Coordinates of C-alpha atoms and ligand atoms in Angstrom, one line a residue:
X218 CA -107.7 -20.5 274.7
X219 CA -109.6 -21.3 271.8
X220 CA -111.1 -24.6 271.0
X221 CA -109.2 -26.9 268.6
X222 CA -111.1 -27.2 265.2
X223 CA -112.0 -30.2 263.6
X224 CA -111.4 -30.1 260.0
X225 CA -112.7 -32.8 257.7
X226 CA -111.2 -32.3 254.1
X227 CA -113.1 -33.9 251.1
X228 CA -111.3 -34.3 247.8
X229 CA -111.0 -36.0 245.0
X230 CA -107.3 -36.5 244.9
X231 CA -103.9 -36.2 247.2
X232 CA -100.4 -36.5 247.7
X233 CA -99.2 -39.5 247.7
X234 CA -102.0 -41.4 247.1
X235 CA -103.4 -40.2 243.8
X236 CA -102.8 -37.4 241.8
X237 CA -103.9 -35.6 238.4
X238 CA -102.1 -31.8 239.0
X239 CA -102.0 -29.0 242.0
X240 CA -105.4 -30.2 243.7
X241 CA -103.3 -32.9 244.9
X242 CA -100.4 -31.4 246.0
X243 CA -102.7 -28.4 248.1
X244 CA -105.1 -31.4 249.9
X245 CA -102.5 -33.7 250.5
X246 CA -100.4 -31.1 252.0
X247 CA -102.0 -27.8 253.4
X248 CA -103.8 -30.8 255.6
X249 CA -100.5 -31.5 257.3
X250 CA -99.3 -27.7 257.9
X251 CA -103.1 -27.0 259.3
X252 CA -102.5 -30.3 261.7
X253 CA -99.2 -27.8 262.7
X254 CA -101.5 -24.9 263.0
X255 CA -102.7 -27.4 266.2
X256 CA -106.1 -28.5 263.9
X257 CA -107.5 -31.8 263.9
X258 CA -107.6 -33.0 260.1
X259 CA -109.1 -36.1 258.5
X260 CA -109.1 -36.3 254.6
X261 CA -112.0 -38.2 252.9
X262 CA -111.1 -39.6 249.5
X263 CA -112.1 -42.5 246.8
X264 CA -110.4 -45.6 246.7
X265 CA -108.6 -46.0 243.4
X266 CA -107.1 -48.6 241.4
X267 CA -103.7 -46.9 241.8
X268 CA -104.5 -46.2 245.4
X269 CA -105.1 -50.3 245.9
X270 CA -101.7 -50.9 244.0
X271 CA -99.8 -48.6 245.4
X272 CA -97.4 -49.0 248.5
X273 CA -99.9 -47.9 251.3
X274 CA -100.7 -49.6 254.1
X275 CA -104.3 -49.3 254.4
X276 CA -106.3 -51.2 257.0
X277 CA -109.9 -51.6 256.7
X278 CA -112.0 -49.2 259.4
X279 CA -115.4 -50.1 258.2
X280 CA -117.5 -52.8 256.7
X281 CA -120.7 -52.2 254.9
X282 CA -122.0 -48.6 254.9
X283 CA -124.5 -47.0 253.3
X284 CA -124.9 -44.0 251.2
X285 CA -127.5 -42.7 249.2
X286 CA -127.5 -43.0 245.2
X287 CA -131.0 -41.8 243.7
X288 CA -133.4 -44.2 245.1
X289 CA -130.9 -46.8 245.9
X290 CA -128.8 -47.3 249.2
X291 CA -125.3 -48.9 248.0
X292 CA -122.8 -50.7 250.2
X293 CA -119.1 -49.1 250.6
X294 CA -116.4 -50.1 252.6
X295 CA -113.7 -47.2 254.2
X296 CA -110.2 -47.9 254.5
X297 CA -107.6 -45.3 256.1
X298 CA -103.7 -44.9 256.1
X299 CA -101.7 -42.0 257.4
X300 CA -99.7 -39.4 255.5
X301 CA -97.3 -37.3 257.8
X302 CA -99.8 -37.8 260.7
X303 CA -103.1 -37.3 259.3
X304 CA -105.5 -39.8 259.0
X305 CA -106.6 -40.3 255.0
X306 CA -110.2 -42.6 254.5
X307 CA -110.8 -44.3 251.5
X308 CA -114.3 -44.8 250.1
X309 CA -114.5 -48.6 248.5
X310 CA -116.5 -49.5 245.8
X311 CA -115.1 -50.7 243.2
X312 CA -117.4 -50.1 240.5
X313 CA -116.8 -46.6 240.8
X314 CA -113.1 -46.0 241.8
X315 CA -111.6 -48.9 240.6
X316 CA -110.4 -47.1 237.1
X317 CA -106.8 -46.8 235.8
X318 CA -107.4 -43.1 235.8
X319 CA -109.1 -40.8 238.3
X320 CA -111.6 -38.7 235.8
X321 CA -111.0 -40.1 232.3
X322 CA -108.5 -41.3 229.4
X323 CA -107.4 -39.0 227.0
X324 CA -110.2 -39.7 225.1
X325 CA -113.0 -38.0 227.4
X326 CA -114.6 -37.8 230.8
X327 CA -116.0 -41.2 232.4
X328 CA -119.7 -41.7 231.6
X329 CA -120.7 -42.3 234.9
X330 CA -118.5 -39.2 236.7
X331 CA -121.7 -37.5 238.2
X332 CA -122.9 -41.0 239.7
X333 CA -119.4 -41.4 241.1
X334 CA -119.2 -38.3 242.9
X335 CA -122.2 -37.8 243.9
X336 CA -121.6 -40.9 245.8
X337 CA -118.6 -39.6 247.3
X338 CA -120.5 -36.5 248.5
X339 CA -123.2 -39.2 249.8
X340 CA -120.5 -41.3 251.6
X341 CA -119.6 -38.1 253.7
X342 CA -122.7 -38.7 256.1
X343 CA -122.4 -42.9 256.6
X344 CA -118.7 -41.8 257.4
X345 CA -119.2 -39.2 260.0
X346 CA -121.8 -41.4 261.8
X347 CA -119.2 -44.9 262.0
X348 CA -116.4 -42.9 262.9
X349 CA -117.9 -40.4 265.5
X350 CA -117.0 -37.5 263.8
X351 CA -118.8 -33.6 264.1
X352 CA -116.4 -31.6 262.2
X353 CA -116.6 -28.2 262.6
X354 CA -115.3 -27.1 259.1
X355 CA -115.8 -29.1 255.9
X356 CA -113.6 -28.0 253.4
X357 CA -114.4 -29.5 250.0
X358 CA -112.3 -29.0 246.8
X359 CA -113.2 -28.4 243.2
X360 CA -116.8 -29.9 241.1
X361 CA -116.3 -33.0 242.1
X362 CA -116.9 -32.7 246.2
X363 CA -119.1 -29.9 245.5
X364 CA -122.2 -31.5 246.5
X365 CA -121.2 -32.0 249.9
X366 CA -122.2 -27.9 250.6
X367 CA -125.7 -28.6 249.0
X368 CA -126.4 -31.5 251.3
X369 CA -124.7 -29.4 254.6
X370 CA -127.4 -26.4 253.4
X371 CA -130.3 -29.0 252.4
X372 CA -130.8 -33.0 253.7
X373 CA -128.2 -33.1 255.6
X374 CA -128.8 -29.5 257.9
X375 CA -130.6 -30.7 261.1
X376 CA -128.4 -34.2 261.4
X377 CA -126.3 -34.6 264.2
X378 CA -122.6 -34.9 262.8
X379 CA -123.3 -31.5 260.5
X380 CA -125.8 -29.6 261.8
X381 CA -123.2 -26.9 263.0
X382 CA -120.8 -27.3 260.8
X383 CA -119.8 -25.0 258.3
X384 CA -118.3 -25.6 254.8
X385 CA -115.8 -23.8 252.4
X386 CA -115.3 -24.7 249.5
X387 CA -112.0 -24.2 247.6
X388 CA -112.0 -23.5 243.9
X389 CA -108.3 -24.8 242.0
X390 CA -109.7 -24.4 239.1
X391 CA -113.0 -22.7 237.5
X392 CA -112.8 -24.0 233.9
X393 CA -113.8 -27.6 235.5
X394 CA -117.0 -27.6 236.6
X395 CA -119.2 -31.0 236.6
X396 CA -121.4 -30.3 234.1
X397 CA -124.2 -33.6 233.4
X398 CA -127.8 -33.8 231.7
X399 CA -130.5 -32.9 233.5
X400 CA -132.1 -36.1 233.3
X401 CA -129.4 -37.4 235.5
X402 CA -130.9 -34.8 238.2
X403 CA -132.9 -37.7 240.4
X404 CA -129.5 -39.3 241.0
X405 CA -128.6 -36.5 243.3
X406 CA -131.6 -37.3 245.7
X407 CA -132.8 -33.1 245.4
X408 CA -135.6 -31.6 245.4
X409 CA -135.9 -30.4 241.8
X410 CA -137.1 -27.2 243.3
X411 CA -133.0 -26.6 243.8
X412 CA -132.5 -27.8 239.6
X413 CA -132.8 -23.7 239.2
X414 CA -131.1 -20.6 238.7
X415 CA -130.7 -19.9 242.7
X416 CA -129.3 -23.6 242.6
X417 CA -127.5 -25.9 240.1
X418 CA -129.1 -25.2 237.1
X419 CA -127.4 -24.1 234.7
X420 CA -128.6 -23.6 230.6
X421 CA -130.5 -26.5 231.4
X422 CA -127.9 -28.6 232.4
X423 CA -126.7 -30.0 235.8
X424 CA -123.6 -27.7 237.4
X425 CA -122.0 -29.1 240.6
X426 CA -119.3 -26.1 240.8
X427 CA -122.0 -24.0 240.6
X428 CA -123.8 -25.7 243.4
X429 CA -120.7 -25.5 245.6
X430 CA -120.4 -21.3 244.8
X431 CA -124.2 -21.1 246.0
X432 CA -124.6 -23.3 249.2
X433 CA -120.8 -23.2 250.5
X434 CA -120.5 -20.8 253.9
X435 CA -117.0 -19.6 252.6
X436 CA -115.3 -19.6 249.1
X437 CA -111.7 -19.5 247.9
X438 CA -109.5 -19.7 245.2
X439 CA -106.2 -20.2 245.4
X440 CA -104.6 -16.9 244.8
X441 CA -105.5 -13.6 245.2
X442 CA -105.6 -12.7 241.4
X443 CA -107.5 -15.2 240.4
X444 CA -110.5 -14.5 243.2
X445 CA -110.5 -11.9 241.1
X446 CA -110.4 -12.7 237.1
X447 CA -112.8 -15.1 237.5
X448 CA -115.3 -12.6 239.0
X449 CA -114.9 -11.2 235.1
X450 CA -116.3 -12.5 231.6
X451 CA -112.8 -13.0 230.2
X452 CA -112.0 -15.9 233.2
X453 CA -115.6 -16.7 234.7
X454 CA -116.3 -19.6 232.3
X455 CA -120.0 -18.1 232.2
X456 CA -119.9 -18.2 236.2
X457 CA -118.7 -14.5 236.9
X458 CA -122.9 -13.6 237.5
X459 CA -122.7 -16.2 240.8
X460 CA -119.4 -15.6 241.8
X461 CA -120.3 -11.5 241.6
X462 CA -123.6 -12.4 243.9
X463 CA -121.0 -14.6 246.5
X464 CA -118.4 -11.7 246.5
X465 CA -119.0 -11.1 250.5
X466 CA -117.8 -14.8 250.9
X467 CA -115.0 -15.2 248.4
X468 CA -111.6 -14.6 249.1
X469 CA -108.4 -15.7 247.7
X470 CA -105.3 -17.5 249.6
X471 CA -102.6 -18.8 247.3
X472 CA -101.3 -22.3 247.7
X473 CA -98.1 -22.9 249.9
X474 CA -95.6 -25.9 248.6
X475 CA -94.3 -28.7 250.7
X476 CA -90.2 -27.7 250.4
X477 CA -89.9 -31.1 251.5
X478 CA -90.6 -33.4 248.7
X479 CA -88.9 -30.0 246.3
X480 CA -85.5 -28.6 247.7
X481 CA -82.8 -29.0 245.5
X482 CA -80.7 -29.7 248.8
X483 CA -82.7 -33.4 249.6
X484 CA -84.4 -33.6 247.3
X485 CA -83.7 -37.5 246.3
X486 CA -84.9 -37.5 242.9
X487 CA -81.7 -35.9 241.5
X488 CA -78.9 -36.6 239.6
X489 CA -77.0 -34.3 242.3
X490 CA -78.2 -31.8 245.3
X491 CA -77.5 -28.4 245.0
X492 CA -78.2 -25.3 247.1
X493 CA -78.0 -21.1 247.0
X494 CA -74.3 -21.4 248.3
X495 CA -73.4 -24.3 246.1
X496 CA -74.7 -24.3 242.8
X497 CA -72.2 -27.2 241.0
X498 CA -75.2 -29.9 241.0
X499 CA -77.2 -28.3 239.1
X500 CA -75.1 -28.6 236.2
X501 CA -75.1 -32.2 236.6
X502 CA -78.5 -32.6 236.4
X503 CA -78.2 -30.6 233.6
X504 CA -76.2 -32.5 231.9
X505 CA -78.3 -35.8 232.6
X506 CA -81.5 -34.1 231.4
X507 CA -80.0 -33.4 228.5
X508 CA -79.0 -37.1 228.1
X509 CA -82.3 -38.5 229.0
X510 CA -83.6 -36.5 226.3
X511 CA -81.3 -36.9 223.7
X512 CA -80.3 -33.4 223.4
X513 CA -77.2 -32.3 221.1
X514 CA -74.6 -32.2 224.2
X515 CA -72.6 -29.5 221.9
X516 CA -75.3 -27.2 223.3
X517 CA -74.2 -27.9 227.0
X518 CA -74.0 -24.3 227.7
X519 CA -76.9 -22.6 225.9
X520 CA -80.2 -22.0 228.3
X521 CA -81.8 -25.0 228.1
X522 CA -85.9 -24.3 228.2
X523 CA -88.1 -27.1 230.5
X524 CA -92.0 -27.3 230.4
X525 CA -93.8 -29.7 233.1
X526 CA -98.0 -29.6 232.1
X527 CA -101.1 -31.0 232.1
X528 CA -101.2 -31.0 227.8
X529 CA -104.4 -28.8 228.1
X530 CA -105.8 -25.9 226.4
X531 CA -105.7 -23.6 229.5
X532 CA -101.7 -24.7 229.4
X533 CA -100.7 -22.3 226.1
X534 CA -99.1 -25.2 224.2
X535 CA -100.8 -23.5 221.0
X536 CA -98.3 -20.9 221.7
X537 CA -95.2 -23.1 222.2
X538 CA -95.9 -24.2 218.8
X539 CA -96.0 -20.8 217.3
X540 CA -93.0 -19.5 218.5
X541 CA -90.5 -22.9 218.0
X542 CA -89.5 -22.0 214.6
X543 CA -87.6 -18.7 215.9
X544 CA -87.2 -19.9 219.3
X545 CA -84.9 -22.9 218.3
X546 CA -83.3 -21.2 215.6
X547 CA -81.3 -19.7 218.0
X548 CA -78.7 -21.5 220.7
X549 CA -81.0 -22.8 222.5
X550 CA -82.5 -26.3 223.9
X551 CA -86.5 -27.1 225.2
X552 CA -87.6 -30.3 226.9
X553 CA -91.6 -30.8 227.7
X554 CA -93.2 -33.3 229.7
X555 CA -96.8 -34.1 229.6
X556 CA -99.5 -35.6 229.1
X557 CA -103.3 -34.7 228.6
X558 CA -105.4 -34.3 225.4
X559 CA -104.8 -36.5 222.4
X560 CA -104.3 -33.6 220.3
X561 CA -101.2 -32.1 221.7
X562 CA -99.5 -35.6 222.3
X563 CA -99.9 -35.5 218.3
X564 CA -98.9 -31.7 217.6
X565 CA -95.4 -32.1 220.3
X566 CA -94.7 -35.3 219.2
X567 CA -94.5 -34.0 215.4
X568 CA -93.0 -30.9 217.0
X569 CA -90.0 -32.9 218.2
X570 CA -89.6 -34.4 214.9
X571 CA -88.8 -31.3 213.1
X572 CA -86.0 -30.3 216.1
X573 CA -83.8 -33.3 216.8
X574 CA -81.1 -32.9 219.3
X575 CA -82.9 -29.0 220.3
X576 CA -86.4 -30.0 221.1
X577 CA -87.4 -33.1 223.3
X578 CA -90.8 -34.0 224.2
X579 CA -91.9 -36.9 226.5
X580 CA -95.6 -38.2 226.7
X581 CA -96.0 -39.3 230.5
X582 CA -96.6 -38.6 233.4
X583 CA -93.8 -39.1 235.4
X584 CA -92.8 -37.7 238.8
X585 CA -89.0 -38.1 238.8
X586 CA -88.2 -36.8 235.6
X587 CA -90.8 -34.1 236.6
X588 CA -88.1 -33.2 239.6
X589 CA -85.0 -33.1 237.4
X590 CA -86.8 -30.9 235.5
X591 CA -87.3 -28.4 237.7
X592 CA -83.6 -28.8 238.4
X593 CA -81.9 -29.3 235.3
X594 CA -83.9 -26.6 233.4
X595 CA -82.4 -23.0 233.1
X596 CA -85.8 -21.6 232.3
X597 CA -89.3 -23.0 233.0
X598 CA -92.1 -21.9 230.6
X599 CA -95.9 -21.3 231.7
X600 CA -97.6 -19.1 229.0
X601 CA -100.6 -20.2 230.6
X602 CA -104.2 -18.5 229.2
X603 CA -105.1 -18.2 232.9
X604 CA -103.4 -20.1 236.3
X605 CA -105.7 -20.4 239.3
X606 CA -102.5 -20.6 241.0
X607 CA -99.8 -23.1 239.5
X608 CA -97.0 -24.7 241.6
X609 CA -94.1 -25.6 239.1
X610 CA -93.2 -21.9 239.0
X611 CA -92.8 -22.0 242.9
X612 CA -91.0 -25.3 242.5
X613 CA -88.8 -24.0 239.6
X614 CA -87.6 -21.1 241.4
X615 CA -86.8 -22.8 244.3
X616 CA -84.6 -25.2 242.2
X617 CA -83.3 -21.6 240.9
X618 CA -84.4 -22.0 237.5
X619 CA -86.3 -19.3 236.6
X620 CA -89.6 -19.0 235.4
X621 CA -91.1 -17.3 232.1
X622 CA -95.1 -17.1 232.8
X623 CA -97.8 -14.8 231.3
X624 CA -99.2 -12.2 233.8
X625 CA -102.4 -14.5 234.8
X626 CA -104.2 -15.9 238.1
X627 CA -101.4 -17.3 240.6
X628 CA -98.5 -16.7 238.5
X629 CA -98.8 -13.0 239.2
X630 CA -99.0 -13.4 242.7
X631 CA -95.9 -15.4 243.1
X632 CA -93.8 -14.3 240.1
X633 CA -92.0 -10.4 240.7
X634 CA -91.0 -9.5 237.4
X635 CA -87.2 -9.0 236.5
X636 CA -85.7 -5.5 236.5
X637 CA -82.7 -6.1 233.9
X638 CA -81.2 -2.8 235.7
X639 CA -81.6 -3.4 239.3
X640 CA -80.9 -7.4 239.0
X641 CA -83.9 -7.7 241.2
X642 CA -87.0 -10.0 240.5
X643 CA -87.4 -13.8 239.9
X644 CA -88.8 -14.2 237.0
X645 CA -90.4 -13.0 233.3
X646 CA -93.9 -12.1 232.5
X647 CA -95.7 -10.9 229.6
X648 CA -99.1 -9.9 229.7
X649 CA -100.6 -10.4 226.5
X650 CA -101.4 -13.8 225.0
X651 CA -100.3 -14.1 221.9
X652 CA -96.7 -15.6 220.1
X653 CA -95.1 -11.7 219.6
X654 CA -95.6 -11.3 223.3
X655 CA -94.3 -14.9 224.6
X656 CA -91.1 -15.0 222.3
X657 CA -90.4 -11.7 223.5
X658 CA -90.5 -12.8 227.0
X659 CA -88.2 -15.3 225.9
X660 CA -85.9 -13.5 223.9
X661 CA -85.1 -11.3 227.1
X662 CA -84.8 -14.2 229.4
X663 CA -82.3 -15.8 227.1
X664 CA -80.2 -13.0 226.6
X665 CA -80.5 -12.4 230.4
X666 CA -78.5 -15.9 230.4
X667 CA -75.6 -14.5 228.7
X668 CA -75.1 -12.1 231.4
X669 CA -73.6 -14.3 234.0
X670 CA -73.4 -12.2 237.2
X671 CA -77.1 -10.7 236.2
X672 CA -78.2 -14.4 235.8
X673 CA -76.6 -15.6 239.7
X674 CA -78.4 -12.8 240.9
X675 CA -81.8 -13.5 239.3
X676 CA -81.1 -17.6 240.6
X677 CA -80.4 -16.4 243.9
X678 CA -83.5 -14.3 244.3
X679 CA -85.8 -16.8 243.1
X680 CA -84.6 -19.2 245.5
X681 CA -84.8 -17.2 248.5
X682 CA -88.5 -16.9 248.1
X683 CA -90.3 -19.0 250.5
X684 CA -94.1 -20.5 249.3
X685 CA -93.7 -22.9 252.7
X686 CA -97.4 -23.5 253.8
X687 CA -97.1 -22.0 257.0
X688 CA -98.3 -18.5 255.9
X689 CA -101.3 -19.6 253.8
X690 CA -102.2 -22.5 256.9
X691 CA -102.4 -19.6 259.1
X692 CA -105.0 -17.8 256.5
X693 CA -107.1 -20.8 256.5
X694 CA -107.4 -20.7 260.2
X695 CA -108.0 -17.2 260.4
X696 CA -110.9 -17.9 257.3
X697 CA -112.3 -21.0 259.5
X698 CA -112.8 -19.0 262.0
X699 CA -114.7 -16.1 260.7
X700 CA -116.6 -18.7 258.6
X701 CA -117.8 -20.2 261.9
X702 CA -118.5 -17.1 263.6
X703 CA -120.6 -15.8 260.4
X704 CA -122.1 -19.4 260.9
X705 CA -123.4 -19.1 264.2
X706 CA -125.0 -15.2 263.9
X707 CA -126.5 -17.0 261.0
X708 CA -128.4 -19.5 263.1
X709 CA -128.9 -17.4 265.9
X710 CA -131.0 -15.0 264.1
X711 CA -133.1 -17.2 262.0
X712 CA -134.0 -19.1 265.6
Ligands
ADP841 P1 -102.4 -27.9 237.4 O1 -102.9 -28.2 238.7 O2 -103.2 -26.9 236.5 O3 -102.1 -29.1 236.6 P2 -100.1 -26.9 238.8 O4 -98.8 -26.2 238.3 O5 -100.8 -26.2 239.9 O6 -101.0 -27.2 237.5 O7 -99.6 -28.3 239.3 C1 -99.2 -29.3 238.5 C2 -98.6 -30.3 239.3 O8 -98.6 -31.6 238.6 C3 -97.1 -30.1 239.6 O9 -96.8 -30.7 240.8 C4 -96.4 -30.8 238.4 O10 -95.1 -31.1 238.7 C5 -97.3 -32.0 238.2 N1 -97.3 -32.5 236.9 C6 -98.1 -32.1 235.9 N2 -97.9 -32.9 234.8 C7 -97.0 -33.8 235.1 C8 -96.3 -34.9 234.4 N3 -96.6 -35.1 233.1 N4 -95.4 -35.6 235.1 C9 -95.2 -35.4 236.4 N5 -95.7 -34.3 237.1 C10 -96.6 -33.6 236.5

């Protein structure tokens, strides 16, 4: 039989304690399907604001540690509370986590964000030593736990809790990658022999992502496609040289959902449950989407359009814009909900002026009308300019409402493109990214609509697919376990 891993997960967000997009639904799920897999998970994670106000019941673990900032030692406390079995620690101090948002406002990044997770990389070691902890795999996710590989590789290799541990480190999204002044470089407590193009250098600047991609055992991305693209100028964000020299180690698994906070059957958000063999509900919710956004009710039965996003330039709301004017010419009805950078709260907020009763547009961020959404919604729009891996399209065709995506990252992976002939596929795609190309996506997704027995067909297949974590857990196993064996020839020959 073979020995039960110990997987220590550190992240910057999760379900349901804090959450800014997919990162937290993947590490504050696929820890609960891995604990299935027979694993032994413990998440790391800062304490919030939100986290402190919210509903938790966190108990207090640990008193006074130390980690490393720079030259100082600082005092944190650790806190835990369990999600769905698996234990979740909190790193305490306030002056870094205690913020109404995780990374920023809409007006720009935190100032301090390199001292703030730096220190959460620094915690990792104080934590492993209180609690007892040797994990085998550290599994760290996106620029801001990317440090934690650099120590494993550097300070931390020949201490007790790490020394054989391996790390993999998952990349959600490349665009994001910690990028601070050089002159912040002593914070990181480094030799500046690692501030270099081998290390995280980068144009003379400090990259963390890029510090992850070189010192990580294991790297991957969350879908296939995307392991891919970004290995290319067009989606490498000036990091497709590195990722190229780490190809060996790079591998894509796309992200699983958790069906049970998104099945139209339970799912207790709704208006009304729903399911393949009983569709009425849906209309329901429909109809109180329509409400709640103040829709023209005389266009009950056109396809009504629904958009969930982070309002960010990788989310093609530029293209939205472009093709409203012929898009709501027709019989048709779009609602958006968002929120993100200043500049497209102004331009959908004017947007919706223009369209009263066709267009809605809500500013927020808000989980419940997120789920009736996904289920009131005929059609779900992602023209994204690239998509690591997304997860409303997996939602939304689970909820059967189908999904119109650009042929990009994770969205290919998961979206099989309609054939109007055969009635198979779940959703639309169009490759390039430009308006023509979008709006004629949507033109044959709306006039698939009018076809009612093609349009059951194309709501039945979509929900029939099944993104439950299981499948990608078992990957993750499989990928720990060739990441330790790699580990271990590794240190065997260089004894
Ligand atoms: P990304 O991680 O790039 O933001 P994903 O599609 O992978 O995109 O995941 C987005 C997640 O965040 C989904 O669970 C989605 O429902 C949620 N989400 C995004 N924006 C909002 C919002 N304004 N209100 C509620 N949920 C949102």
């Amino acid at each position: 039989m073979t020995k039960e891993l110990t997987v220590l997960f550190v992240t910057p967000e999760a379900v349901p304690f804090a959450k800014t997009g997919g990162l937290a639904d993947v590490a504050g799920t696929l820890p609960l399907a891995l604990q299935r897999q027979g694993l032994k998970l413990q998440v790391i994670m800062p304490l919030y604001g939100m986290i402190k106000q919210g509903e938790h019941s966190l108990s207090l673990v640990a008193e006074n540690l130390k980690a490393n900032l720079g030259p100082n030692l600082l005092e944190f406390n650790l806190f835990k509370a369990t999600s769905g079995g698996v234990p979740f620690y909190f790193v305490e101090r306030d002056e870094f986590y205690e913020r109404s948002q995780l990374y920023g406002t809409s007006r720009g990044d935190y100032f301090d964000n390199l001292e703030r997770y730096t220190f959460l990389a620094r915690s990792l070691l104080p934590i492993c030593l209180a609690l007892d902890l040797k994990p085998d795999i550290v599994h760290c996710h996106d620029w801001q736990s990317a440090l934690v590989p650099v120590y494993m590789k550097t300070d931390w290799s020949w201490l007790a809790p790490m020394a054989d541990s391996a790390s993999v480190f998952t990349i959600h999204n490349l665009a994001y990658q910690g990028l601070f002044d050089r002159a912040k470089f002593p914070l990181l407590g480094l030799d500046w022999s690692l501030f270099s193009i081998d290390g995280l250098e980068y144009y003379d600047s400090i990259n963390l992502l890029k510090g992850g991609i070189m010192f990580a055992d294991t790297i991957t991305t969350v879908s296939r496609q995307y392991s891919r693209e970004i290995q290319t100028p067009e989606f490498g964000y000036g990091l497709e040289g590195v990722l190229q020299s780490r190809a060996a180690v790079l591998t894509g698994i796309v992200n699983g959902v958790d069906y049970s906070n998104w099945d139209p059957a339970t799912d207790p958000l709704l208006v009304a449950n729903y399911h393949p063999q009983s569709l009425a509900g849906k209309a329901k919710n429909k109809q109180a989407l329509m409400e709640k956004y103040g829709l023209a009710s005389k266009l009950a039965a056109a396809p009504l359009l629904g958009m969930i996003s982070r309002l960010a330039d990788q989310k093609g709301f530029d293209l939205v814009a472009s093709v409203l004017p012929k898009l709501l010419a027709q019989d048709v009805t779009l609602v958006i909900l968002g929120t993100g950078e200043e500049k497209y709260h102004q331009l959908l907020t004017q947007e919706a002026q223009k369209y009263p009763g066709k267009l809605g547009v809500k500013i927020a961020y808000d989980n419940t009308l997120a789920h009736l959404i996904e289920a009131g919604a005929d059609l779900f729009l992602m023209p994204s300019r690239y998509e690591p891996c997304g997860l409303n399209q997996i939602y939304s065709m689970k909820y059967g409402t189908i999904p119109v995506v650009r042929a990009t990252g994770g969205l290919v992976d998961t979206v099989e493109p309609v054939d109007l002939a055969k009635g198979t596929g779940t959703g639309f795609q169009f490759e390039e990214y430009s308006p023509e190309a979008f709006l004629a996506a949507l033109q044959a997704a709306i006039s698939a609509y009018q076809n009612k027995s093609l349009w059951s067909k194309l709501m039945q297949n979509a929900m029939a697919q099944d993104f439950s974590w299981e499948t990608s857990a078992r990957a993750y196993l499989e990928l720990y376990h060739q990441t330790l064996k790699r580990k271990t020839t590794e240190i065997r020959r260089a004894l």
